Amino acid sequence: METLLGLSTIDCARKVVSQHPDIRAVNFRRYIYVPQKPSWNDEVITRVTRDCFLSGFDPCDLIGRDDNKSNIALDSTLEITAGRQAFLLMMDLQPTKSAENQALIMDRYRSQVLPWFGGGFLIETGSSYQLLGMNITDREGWYRFMGRCLLMSTPLEVDGIKKFIEVPDTRYCGFSLARGTTGLRITTRDKKTFEPRSIAVIE
C-alpha cells in the first residue's frame, strides 16, 4: 500500500495501465488554462503507445521550447484491443484540503461510486483533490461514472443548519460532458506549479 502513496498523477496512471493488458495507447491533451473557460478550441491531442507510456514517457516533450503557457493533461480516452475505445475514470473535486473533507470524500466515494466502479487513487492538488480509478470502462460506463460521482454531493446538517456539500466540481463535470472526455493535469507549468500526488487509495 505504501508504494501507492506519494505517486504523481502520471505514475498513478501507469499503475492503472499496467494492470490492464488490453490497453494499447493513451492520449494526452496540450492546453492553456484560463479560469472558468473551456480549453477545447486550443487543445492538441497526442496518442502515446502503451510501451512508450510505461517506459517513462515525459509529457513535457509534447510542449514546444518557446511555449511558456501550455500544460499537459492525461485524457481519459484509451485505445484498447482491436482499436476500440475505453476510458480511464477521472474526477476533479471541489472541497478544499482538510482532514475532515478527505474523510468525507472517501466516505462518499465508497458509498456512491466504488460498488459499481471499484477503488481508486485520491490525489492531492494545490487546493483540493482529484480521483483516478483503478479500473477502465466503455463510453456508456463513463457516463454512468460521471453520474455516480455527481451523487457524491450530499446534504449535511451542521449545527442545526442544512448545507449542501458539493463534492465533485460541477463545472469540471459540465465541461467534461460537453467535450465527451475527462482529463487530469500532469505537468507543472505557468500558474500551475503544484505537482499533484496520491495521498490515499480508496478501497
CSV table of C-alpha atoms in Angstrom, one decimal:
chain,number,residue,atom,x,y,z
A,1,MET,CA,0.0,0.0,0.0
A,2,GLU,CA,2.8,2.4,0.9
A,3,THR,CA,4.2,2.1,-2.6
A,4,LEU,CA,1.0,3.6,-4.0
A,5,LEU,CA,1.2,6.8,-1.9
A,6,GLY,CA,3.1,9.8,-2.9
A,7,LEU,CA,2.9,9.0,-6.6
A,8,SER,CA,2.5,11.7,-9.2
A,9,THR,CA,-0.7,11.6,-11.3
A,10,ILE,CA,1.1,10.1,-14.3
A,11,ASP,CA,2.7,7.4,-12.1
A,12,CYS,CA,-0.8,6.6,-10.7
A,13,ALA,CA,-2.0,6.2,-14.3
A,14,ARG,CA,1.0,4.0,-15.1
A,15,LYS,CA,-0.1,1.7,-12.3
A,16,VAL,CA,-3.6,1.5,-13.7
A,17,VAL,CA,-2.5,1.0,-17.3
A,18,SER,CA,0.0,-1.7,-16.3
A,19,GLN,CA,-2.9,-3.7,-14.7
A,20,HIS,CA,-4.9,-3.7,-18.0
A,21,PRO,CA,-3.0,-5.5,-20.7
A,22,ASP,CA,-5.8,-4.8,-23.3
A,23,ILE,CA,-4.8,-1.1,-23.2
A,24,ARG,CA,-2.8,-0.3,-26.4
A,25,ALA,CA,-2.4,3.5,-26.2
A,26,VAL,CA,-3.2,6.6,-24.0
A,27,ASN,CA,-4.0,10.1,-25.1
A,28,PHE,CA,-2.6,13.4,-23.9
A,29,ARG,CA,-4.0,17.0,-24.3
A,30,ARG,CA,-1.9,20.1,-24.6
A,31,TYR,CA,-4.0,23.1,-23.4
A,32,ILE,CA,-3.7,26.6,-22.0
A,33,TYR,CA,-5.5,27.1,-18.7
A,34,VAL,CA,-7.9,30.0,-18.5
A,35,PRO,CA,-10.1,30.1,-15.3
A,36,GLN,CA,-13.8,29.5,-15.9
A,37,LYS,CA,-13.3,28.9,-19.6
A,38,PRO,CA,-13.2,25.6,-21.6
A,39,SER,CA,-10.0,25.0,-23.5
A,40,TRP,CA,-11.1,22.5,-26.2
A,41,ASN,CA,-10.7,25.0,-29.1
A,42,ASP,CA,-7.0,25.2,-28.4
A,43,GLU,CA,-6.3,21.6,-27.4
A,44,VAL,CA,-3.9,19.3,-29.2
A,45,ILE,CA,-4.4,15.5,-28.8
A,46,THR,CA,-1.4,13.2,-28.9
A,47,ARG,CA,-1.6,9.4,-28.9
A,48,VAL,CA,1.2,7.6,-27.0
A,49,THR,CA,1.6,3.8,-27.2
A,50,ARG,CA,1.4,1.6,-24.1
A,51,ASP,CA,5.1,0.6,-24.2
A,52,CYS,CA,6.2,4.2,-24.6
A,53,PHE,CA,3.9,5.4,-21.7
A,54,LEU,CA,5.0,2.7,-19.3
A,55,SER,CA,8.7,3.0,-20.1
A,56,GLY,CA,9.0,6.6,-18.7
A,57,PHE,CA,7.5,8.8,-21.4
A,58,ASP,CA,7.9,12.5,-20.5
A,59,PRO,CA,4.8,14.6,-21.3
A,60,CYS,CA,6.8,17.8,-21.3
A,61,ASP,CA,8.2,16.6,-24.7
A,62,LEU,CA,4.8,17.5,-26.1
A,63,ILE,CA,5.4,21.2,-25.4
A,64,GLY,CA,7.4,23.4,-27.7
A,65,ARG,CA,10.5,25.0,-26.4
A,66,ASP,CA,9.1,28.5,-26.8
A,67,ASP,CA,5.7,27.6,-25.3
A,68,ASN,CA,5.6,29.0,-21.7
A,69,LYS,CA,1.8,28.8,-21.2
A,70,SER,CA,0.7,25.3,-22.1
A,71,ASN,CA,0.2,22.4,-19.7
A,72,ILE,CA,-0.4,18.7,-20.5
A,73,ALA,CA,-3.4,16.7,-19.3
A,74,LEU,CA,-3.8,13.0,-19.4
A,75,ASP,CA,-7.0,12.4,-21.3
A,76,SER,CA,-9.5,9.8,-20.1
A,77,THR,CA,-9.8,8.2,-23.6
A,78,LEU,CA,-7.8,5.0,-24.2
A,79,GLU,CA,-7.3,2.7,-27.2
A,80,ILE,CA,-7.7,-0.9,-26.4
A,81,THR,CA,-7.6,-4.2,-28.3
A,82,ALA,CA,-8.9,-4.1,-31.9
A,83,GLY,CA,-8.9,-0.3,-32.0
A,84,ARG,CA,-11.8,0.0,-29.6
A,85,GLN,CA,-12.2,2.9,-27.2
A,86,ALA,CA,-12.2,2.8,-23.4
A,87,PHE,CA,-12.0,5.3,-20.6
A,88,LEU,CA,-9.9,6.0,-17.5
A,89,LEU,CA,-12.1,7.0,-14.5
A,90,MET,CA,-11.2,10.6,-13.5
A,91,MET,CA,-12.8,13.3,-11.4
A,92,ASP,CA,-11.9,16.8,-10.1
A,93,LEU,CA,-13.2,17.6,-6.7
A,94,GLN,CA,-14.5,20.7,-5.0
A,95,PRO,CA,-13.8,20.5,-1.3
A,96,THR,CA,-10.7,22.4,0.0
A,97,LYS,CA,-7.9,20.3,1.6
A,98,SER,CA,-8.6,19.3,5.2
A,99,ALA,CA,-8.7,16.0,7.2
A,100,GLU,CA,-12.5,16.4,7.5
A,101,ASN,CA,-13.0,16.9,3.8
A,102,GLN,CA,-10.7,14.0,2.9
A,103,ALA,CA,-12.7,11.7,5.1
A,104,LEU,CA,-16.0,13.0,3.6
A,105,ILE,CA,-14.7,12.4,0.0
A,106,MET,CA,-13.6,8.8,0.8
A,107,ASP,CA,-16.8,8.0,2.6
A,108,ARG,CA,-19.0,9.3,-0.3
A,109,TYR,CA,-16.8,7.6,-2.9
A,110,ARG,CA,-17.2,4.3,-1.1
A,111,SER,CA,-21.0,4.6,-0.9
A,112,GLN,CA,-21.8,6.1,-4.3
A,113,VAL,CA,-19.0,5.0,-6.7
A,114,LEU,CA,-16.9,2.1,-5.5
A,115,PRO,CA,-19.6,-0.6,-5.6
A,116,TRP,CA,-20.0,0.0,-9.4
A,117,PHE,CA,-16.5,1.1,-10.5
A,118,GLY,CA,-14.1,-0.2,-7.9
A,119,GLY,CA,-11.4,1.6,-5.9
A,120,GLY,CA,-9.1,4.4,-6.9
A,121,PHE,CA,-6.4,6.9,-6.0
A,122,LEU,CA,-7.2,10.1,-4.0
A,123,ILE,CA,-4.8,12.7,-5.3
A,124,GLU,CA,-4.0,16.0,-3.6
A,125,THR,CA,-3.8,19.1,-5.7
A,126,GLY,CA,-2.8,22.7,-4.8
A,127,SER,CA,-6.1,23.5,-3.1
A,128,SER,CA,-8.3,20.4,-3.4
A,129,TYR,CA,-8.4,16.8,-4.6
A,130,GLN,CA,-8.8,14.6,-7.6
A,131,LEU,CA,-9.8,11.0,-8.2
A,132,LEU,CA,-8.3,8.4,-10.6
A,133,GLY,CA,-10.0,5.0,-10.7
A,134,MET,CA,-8.2,1.7,-10.8
A,135,ASN,CA,-10.5,0.3,-13.5
A,136,ILE,CA,-11.4,1.3,-17.0
A,137,THR,CA,-14.8,1.4,-18.7
A,138,ASP,CA,-16.6,1.9,-22.0
A,139,ARG,CA,-18.4,5.0,-23.2
A,140,GLU,CA,-21.7,4.0,-21.5
A,141,GLY,CA,-19.9,3.2,-18.3
A,142,TRP,CA,-18.1,6.6,-18.5
A,143,TYR,CA,-21.5,8.4,-18.5
A,144,ARG,CA,-22.6,6.2,-15.5
A,145,PHE,CA,-19.4,7.0,-13.7
A,146,MET,CA,-20.0,10.7,-14.1
A,147,GLY,CA,-23.5,10.3,-12.8
A,148,ARG,CA,-22.3,8.3,-9.7
A,149,CYS,CA,-19.7,11.0,-9.0
A,150,LEU,CA,-22.3,13.7,-9.1
A,151,LEU,CA,-24.3,11.7,-6.5
A,152,MET,CA,-21.3,12.1,-4.1
A,153,SER,CA,-22.6,15.6,-3.3
A,154,THR,CA,-24.7,15.4,-0.2
A,155,PRO,CA,-26.9,17.5,2.1
A,156,LEU,CA,-25.5,17.7,5.7
A,157,GLU,CA,-26.8,19.2,8.8
A,158,VAL,CA,-24.3,21.3,10.7
A,159,ASP,CA,-25.3,23.0,14.0
A,160,GLY,CA,-28.9,22.6,13.0
A,161,ILE,CA,-28.4,24.2,9.6
A,162,LYS,CA,-28.8,22.1,6.5
A,163,LYS,CA,-26.0,22.6,3.9
A,164,PHE,CA,-25.4,21.0,0.5
A,165,ILE,CA,-21.8,19.9,0.2
A,166,GLU,CA,-20.6,19.8,-3.4
A,167,VAL,CA,-18.1,17.0,-3.8
A,168,PRO,CA,-17.3,16.8,-7.5
A,169,ASP,CA,-16.5,20.0,-9.3
A,170,THR,CA,-19.7,20.5,-11.2
A,171,ARG,CA,-18.1,22.9,-13.8
A,172,TYR,CA,-15.5,20.3,-14.4
A,173,CYS,CA,-18.3,17.8,-14.9
A,174,GLY,CA,-20.1,20.1,-17.3
A,175,PHE,CA,-17.1,20.8,-19.4
A,176,SER,CA,-16.2,17.1,-19.5
A,177,LEU,CA,-19.7,16.0,-20.5
A,178,ALA,CA,-19.7,18.7,-23.3
A,179,ARG,CA,-16.3,17.5,-24.5
A,180,GLY,CA,-17.0,13.8,-24.1
A,181,THR,CA,-13.9,13.1,-22.0
A,182,THR,CA,-12.3,14.0,-18.7
A,183,GLY,CA,-8.7,14.8,-18.0
A,184,LEU,CA,-6.2,15.4,-15.2
A,185,ARG,CA,-3.2,17.8,-15.4
A,186,ILE,CA,0.2,16.1,-15.2
A,187,THR,CA,2.6,19.0,-15.8
A,188,THR,CA,3.6,21.9,-13.6
A,189,ARG,CA,4.0,25.0,-15.7
A,190,ASP,CA,2.8,28.6,-15.8
A,191,LYS,CA,0.4,29.2,-12.9
A,192,LYS,CA,0.0,25.5,-12.2
A,193,THR,CA,3.1,24.9,-10.0
A,194,PHE,CA,1.8,22.3,-7.5
A,195,GLU,CA,2.5,18.7,-8.6
A,196,PRO,CA,-0.5,16.5,-7.5
A,197,ARG,CA,0.4,13.4,-5.5
A,198,SER,CA,-1.6,10.4,-4.3
A,199,ILE,CA,-2.4,10.6,-0.6
A,200,ALA,CA,-4.8,7.6,-0.2
A,201,VAL,CA,-6.1,4.5,-2.0
A,202,ILE,CA,-9.8,4.2,-1.6
A,203,GLU,CA,-10.8,0.5,-1.4
